[in-house]
Tab-separated table of N, CA and C in Angstrom:
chain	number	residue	atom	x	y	z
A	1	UNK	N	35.652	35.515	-49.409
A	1	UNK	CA	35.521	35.972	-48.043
A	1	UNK	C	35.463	37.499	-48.054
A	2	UNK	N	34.210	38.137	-47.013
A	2	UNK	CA	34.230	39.348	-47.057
A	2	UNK	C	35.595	40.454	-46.686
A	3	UNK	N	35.811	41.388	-47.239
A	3	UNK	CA	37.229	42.147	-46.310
A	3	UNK	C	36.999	42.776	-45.337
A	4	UNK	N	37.198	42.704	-44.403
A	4	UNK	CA	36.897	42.714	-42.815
A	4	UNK	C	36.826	44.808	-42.946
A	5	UNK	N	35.776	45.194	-42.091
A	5	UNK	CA	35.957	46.826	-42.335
A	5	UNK	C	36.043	47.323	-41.253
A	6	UNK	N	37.393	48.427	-41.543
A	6	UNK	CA	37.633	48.874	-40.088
A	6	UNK	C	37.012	50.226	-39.713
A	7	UNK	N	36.988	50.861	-38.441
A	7	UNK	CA	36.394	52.050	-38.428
A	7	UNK	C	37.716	53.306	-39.210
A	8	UNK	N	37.051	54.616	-39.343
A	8	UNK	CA	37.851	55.265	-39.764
A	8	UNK	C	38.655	56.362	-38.551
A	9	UNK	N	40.006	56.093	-39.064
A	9	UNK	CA	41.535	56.547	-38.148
A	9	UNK	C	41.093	57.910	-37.696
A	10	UNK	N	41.783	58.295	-36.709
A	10	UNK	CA	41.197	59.633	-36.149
A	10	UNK	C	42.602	60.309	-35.993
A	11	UNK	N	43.270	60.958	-36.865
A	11	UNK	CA	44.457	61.727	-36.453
A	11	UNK	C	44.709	62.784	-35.351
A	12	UNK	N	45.761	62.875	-34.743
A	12	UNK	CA	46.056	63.616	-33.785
A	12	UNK	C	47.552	63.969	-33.631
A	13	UNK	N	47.871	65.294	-33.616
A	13	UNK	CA	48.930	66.161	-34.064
A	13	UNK	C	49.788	66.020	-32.278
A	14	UNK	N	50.589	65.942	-32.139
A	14	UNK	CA	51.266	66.175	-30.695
A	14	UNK	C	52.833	66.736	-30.988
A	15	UNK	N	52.996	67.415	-29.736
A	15	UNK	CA	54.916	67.618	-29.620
A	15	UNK	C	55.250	66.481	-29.184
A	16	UNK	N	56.783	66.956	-29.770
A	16	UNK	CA	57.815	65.251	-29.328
A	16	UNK	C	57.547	65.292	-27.439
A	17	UNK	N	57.127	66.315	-26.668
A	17	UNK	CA	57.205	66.374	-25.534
A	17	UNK	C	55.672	65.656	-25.377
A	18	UNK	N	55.022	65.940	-25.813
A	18	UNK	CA	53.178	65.728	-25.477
A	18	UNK	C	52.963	63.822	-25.706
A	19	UNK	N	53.962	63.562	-27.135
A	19	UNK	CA	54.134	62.309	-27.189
A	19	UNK	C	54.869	61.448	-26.677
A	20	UNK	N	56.071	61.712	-26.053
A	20	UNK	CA	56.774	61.470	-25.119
A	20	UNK	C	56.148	61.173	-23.766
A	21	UNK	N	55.228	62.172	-23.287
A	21	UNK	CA	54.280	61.950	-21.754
A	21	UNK	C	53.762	60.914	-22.416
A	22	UNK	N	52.821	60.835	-23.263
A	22	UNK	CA	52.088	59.801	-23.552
A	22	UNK	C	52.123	58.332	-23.864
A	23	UNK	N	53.679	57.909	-24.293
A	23	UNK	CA	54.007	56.598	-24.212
A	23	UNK	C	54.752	56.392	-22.844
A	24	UNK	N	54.614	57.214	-22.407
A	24	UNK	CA	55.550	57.439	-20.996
A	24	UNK	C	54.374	56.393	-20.325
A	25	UNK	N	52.987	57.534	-20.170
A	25	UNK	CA	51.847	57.354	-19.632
A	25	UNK	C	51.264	55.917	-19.733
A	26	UNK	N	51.434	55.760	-21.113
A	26	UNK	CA	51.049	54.324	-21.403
A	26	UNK	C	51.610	52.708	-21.335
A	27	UNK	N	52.774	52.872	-20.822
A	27	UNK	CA	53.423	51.663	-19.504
A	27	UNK	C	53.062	50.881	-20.306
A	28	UNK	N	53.439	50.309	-21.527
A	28	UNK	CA	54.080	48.899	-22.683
A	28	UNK	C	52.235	48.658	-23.167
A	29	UNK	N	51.146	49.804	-22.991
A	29	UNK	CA	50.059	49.256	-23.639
A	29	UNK	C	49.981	50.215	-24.908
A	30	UNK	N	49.738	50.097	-26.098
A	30	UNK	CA	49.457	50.575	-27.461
A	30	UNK	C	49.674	52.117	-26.983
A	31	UNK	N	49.954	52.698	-28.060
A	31	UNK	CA	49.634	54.012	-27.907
A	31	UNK	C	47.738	54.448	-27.942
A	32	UNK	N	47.084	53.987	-28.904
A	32	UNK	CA	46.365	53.890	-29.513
A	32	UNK	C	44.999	53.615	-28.415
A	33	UNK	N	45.455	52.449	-27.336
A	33	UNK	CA	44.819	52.000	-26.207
A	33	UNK	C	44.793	52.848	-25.371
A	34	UNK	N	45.771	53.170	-25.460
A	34	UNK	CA	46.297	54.429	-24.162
A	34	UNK	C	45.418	55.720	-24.341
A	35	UNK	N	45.676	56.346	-25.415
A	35	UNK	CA	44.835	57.261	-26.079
A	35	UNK	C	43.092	57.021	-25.953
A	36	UNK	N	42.962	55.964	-26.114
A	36	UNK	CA	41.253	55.205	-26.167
A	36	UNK	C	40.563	55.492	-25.204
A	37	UNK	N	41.256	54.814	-24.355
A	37	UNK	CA	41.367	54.924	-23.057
A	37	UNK	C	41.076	56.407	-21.826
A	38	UNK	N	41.923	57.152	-22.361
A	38	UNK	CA	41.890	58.319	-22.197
A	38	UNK	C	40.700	58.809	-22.215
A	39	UNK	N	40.429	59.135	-23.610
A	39	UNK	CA	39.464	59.778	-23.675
A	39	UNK	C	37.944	59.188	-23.624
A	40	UNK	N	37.749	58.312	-23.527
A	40	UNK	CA	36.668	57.667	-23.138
A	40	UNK	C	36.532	56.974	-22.084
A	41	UNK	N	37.178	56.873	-21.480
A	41	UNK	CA	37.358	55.991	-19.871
A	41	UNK	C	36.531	54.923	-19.671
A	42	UNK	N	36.199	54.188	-20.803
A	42	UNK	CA	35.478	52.797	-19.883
A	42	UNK	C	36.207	51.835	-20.874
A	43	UNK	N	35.462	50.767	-20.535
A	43	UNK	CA	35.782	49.245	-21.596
A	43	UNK	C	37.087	48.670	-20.399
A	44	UNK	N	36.367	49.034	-18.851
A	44	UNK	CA	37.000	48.355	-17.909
A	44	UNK	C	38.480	48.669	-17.280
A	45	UNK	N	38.873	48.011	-17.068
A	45	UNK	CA	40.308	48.437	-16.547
A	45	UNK	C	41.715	48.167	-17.846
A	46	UNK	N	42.236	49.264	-17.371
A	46	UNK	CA	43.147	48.998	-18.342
A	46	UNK	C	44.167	47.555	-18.467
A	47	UNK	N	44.512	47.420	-19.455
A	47	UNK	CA	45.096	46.308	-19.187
A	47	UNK	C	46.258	46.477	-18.860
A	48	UNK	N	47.644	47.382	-18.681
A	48	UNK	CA	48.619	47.548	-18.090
A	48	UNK	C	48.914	48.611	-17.618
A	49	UNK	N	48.381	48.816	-16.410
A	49	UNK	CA	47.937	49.925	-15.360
A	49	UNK	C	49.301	50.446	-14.983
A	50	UNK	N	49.879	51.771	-15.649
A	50	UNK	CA	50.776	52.262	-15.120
A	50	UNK	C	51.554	52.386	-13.321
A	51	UNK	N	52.238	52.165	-13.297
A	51	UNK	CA	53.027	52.456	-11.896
A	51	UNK	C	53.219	53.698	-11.748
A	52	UNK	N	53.145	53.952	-10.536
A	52	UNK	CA	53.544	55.743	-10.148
A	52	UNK	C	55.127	55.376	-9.701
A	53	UNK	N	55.412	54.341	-9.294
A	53	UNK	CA	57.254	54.014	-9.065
A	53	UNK	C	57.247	52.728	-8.927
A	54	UNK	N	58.454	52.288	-9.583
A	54	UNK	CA	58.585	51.318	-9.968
A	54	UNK	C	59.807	50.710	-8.992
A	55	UNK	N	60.831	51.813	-8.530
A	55	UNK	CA	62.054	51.668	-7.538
A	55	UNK	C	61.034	50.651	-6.007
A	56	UNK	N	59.969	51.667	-5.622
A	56	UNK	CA	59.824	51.327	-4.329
A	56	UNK	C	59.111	49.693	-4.476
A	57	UNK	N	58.442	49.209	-5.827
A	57	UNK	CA	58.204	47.965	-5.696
A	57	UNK	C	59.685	46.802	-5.948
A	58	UNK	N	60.487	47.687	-6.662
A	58	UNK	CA	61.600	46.832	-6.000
A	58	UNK	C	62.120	46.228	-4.989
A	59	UNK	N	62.021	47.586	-4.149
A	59	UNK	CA	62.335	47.942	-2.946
A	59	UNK	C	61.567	46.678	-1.923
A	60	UNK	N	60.527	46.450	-2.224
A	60	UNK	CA	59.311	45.890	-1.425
A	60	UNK	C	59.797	44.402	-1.781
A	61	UNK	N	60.106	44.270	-2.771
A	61	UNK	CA	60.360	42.794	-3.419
A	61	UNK	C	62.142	41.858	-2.788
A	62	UNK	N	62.766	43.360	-2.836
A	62	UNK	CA	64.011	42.640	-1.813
A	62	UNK	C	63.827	42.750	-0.920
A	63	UNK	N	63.167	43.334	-0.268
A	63	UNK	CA	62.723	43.071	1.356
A	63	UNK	C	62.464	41.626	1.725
A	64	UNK	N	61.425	41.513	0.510
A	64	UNK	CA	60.714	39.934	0.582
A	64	UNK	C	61.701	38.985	0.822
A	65	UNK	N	62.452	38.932	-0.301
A	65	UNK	CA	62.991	37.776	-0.620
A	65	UNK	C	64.636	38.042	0.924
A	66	UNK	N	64.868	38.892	0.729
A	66	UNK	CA	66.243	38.999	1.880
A	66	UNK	C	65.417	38.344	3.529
A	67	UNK	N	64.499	39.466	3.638
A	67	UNK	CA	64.049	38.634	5.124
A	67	UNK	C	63.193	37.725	5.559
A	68	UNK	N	62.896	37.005	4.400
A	68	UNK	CA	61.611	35.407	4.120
A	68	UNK	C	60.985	35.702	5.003
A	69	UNK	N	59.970	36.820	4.941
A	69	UNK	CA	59.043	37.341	6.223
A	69	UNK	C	57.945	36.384	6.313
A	70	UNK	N	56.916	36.107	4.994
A	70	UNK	CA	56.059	35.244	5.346
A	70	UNK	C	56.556	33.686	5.514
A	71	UNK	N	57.771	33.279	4.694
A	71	UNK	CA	58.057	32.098	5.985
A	71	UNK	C	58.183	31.993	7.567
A	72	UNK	N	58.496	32.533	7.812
A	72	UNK	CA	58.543	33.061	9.204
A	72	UNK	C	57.302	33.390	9.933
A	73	UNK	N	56.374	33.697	9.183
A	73	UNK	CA	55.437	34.428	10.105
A	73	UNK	C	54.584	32.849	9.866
A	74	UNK	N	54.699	32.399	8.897
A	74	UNK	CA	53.763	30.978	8.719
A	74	UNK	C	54.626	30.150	9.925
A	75	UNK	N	55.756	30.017	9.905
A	75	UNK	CA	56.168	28.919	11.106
A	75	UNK	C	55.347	29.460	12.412
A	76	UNK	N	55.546	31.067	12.626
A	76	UNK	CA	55.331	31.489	14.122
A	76	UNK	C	53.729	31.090	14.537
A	77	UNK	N	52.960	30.932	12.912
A	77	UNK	CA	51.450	30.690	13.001
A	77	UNK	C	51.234	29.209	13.115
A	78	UNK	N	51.909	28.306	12.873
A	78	UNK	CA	51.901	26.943	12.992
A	78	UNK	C	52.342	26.939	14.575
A	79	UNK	N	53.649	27.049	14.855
A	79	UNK	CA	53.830	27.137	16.497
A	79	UNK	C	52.304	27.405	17.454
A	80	UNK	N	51.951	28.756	17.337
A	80	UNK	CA	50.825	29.616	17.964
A	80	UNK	C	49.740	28.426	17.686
A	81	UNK	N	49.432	27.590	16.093
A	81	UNK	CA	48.263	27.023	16.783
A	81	UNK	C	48.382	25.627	17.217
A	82	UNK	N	49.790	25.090	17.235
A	82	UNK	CA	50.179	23.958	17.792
A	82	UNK	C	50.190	24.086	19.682
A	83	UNK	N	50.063	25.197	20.274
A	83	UNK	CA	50.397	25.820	21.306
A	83	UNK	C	51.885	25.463	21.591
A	84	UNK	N	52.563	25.469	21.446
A	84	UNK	CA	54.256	25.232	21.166
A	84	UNK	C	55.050	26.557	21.381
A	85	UNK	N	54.142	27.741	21.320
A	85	UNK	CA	55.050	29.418	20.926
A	85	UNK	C	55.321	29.607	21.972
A	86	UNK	N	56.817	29.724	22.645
A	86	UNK	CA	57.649	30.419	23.564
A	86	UNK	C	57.915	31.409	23.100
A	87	UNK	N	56.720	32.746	24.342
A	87	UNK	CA	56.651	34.066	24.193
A	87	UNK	C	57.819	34.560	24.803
A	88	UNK	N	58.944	34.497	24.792
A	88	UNK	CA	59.887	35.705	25.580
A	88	UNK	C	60.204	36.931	24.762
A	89	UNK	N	61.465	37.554	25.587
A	89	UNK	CA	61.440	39.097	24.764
A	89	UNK	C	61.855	39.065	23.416
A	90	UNK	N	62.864	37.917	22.835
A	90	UNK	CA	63.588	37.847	21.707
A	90	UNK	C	62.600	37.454	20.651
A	91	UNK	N	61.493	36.212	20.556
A	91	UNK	CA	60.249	35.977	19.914
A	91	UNK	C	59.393	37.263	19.732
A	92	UNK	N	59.320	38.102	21.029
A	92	UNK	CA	58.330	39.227	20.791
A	92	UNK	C	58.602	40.339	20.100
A	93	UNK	N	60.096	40.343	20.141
A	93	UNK	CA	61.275	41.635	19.196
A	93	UNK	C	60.929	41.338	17.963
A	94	UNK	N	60.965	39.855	17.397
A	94	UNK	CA	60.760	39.504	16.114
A	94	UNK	C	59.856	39.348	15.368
A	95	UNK	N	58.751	39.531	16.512
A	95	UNK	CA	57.562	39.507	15.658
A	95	UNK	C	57.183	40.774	15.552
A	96	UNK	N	57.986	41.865	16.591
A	96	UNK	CA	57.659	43.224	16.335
A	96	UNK	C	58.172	43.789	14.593
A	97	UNK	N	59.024	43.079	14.555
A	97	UNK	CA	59.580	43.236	13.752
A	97	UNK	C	59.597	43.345	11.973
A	98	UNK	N	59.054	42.357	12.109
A	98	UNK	CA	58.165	41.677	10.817
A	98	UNK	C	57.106	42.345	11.006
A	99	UNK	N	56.757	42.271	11.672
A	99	UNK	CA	55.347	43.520	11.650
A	99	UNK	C	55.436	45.122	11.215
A	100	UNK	N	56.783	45.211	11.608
A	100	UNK	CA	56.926	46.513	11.108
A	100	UNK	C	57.523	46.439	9.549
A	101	UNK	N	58.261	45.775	9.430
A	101	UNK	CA	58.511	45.180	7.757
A	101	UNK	C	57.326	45.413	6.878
A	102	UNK	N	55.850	44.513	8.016
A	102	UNK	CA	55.115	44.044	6.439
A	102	UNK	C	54.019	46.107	6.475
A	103	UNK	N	54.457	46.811	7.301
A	103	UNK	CA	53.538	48.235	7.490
A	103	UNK	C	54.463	49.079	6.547
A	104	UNK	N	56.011	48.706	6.559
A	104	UNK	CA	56.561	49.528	5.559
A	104	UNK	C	55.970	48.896	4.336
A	105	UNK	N	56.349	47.594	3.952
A	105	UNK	CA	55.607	47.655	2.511
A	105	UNK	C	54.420	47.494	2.094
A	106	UNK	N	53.684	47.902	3.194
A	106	UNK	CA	51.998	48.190	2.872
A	106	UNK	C	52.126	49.711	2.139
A	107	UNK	N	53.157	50.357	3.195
A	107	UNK	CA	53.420	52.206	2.381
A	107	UNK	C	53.781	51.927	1.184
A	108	UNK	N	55.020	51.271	0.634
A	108	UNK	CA	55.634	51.397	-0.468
A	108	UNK	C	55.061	50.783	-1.291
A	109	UNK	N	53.894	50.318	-1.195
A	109	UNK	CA	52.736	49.749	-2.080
A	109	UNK	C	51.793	50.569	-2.957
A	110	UNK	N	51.318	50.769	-1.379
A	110	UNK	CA	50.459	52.099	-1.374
A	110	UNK	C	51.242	52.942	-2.775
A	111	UNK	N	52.404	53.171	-2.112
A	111	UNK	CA	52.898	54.934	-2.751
A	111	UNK	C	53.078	54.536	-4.030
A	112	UNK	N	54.020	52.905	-4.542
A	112	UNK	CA	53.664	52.742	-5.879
A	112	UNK	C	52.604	52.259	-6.752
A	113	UNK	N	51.520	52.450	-6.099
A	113	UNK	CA	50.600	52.064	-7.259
A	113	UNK	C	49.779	53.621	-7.179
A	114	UNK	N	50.055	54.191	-6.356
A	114	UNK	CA	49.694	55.831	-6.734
A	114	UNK	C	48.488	55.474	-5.986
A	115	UNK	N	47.726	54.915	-4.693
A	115	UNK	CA	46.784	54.894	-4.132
A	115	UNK	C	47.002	55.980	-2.785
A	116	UNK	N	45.963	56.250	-1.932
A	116	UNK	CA	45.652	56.929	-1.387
A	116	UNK	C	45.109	56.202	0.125
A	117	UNK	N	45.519	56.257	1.060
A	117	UNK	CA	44.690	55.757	2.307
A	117	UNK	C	43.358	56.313	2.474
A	118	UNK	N	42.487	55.076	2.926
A	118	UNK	CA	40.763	55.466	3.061
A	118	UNK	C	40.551	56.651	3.671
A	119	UNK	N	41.115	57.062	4.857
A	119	UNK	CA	41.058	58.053	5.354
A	119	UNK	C	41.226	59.417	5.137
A	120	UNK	N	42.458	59.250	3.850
A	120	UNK	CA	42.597	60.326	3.306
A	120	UNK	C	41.572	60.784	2.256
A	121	UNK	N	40.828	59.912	1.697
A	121	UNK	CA	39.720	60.505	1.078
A	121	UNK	C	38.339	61.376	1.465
């Protein structure tokens, strides 16, 4: 069997600080990928796309699970198309509510994946 041939290694000198950003940068994918990557920017999306914060998707995730928002909003949508939904002020508080829930973690989405609103571009 032939011995498989690889291309030839490309060395690169860094500080413990320069290499440090760089596995920092590279969020559990190769150094090597990361580096690849870098400097050539295609061959698609990376495969483990760094986070800009990692706290606020926490953050977003106990929200979830503490105030079972989309259970809730699925019952209020079953009610609404059963025609069954008694609109008073306490139903309308709560749906204000959850609504404002799911706009905060549209932000803390936003802010951790390091995106930008359309508008702001």
């Amino acid at each position: 069997m032939p011995k498989k041939k690889y291309p030839s290694p490309v060395t690169l000198r860094l500080t413990e600080d320069e290499r440090t950003q760089l596995e920092k940068d590279a969020d559990g994918s190769s150094l090597s990928a990361h580096i690849r990557w870098c400097v050539l920017k295609k061959g698609g999306a990376r495969k483990n796309t760094p986070l800009k914060d990692r706290k606020a998707l926490a953050q977003v995730l106990g929200l979830l699970g503490k105030t079972r928002i989309a259970n809730n909003l699925n019952q209020i949508a079953y009610e609404a198309n059963c025609g069954s939904l008694l609109m008073d002020e306490e139903t309308e508080k709560e749906i204000k509510l959850a609504c404002a829930h799911i706009a905060w973690m549209r932000v803390k989405l936003i802010e951790a994946l390091g995106l930008r609103e359309a508008r702001e571009k």
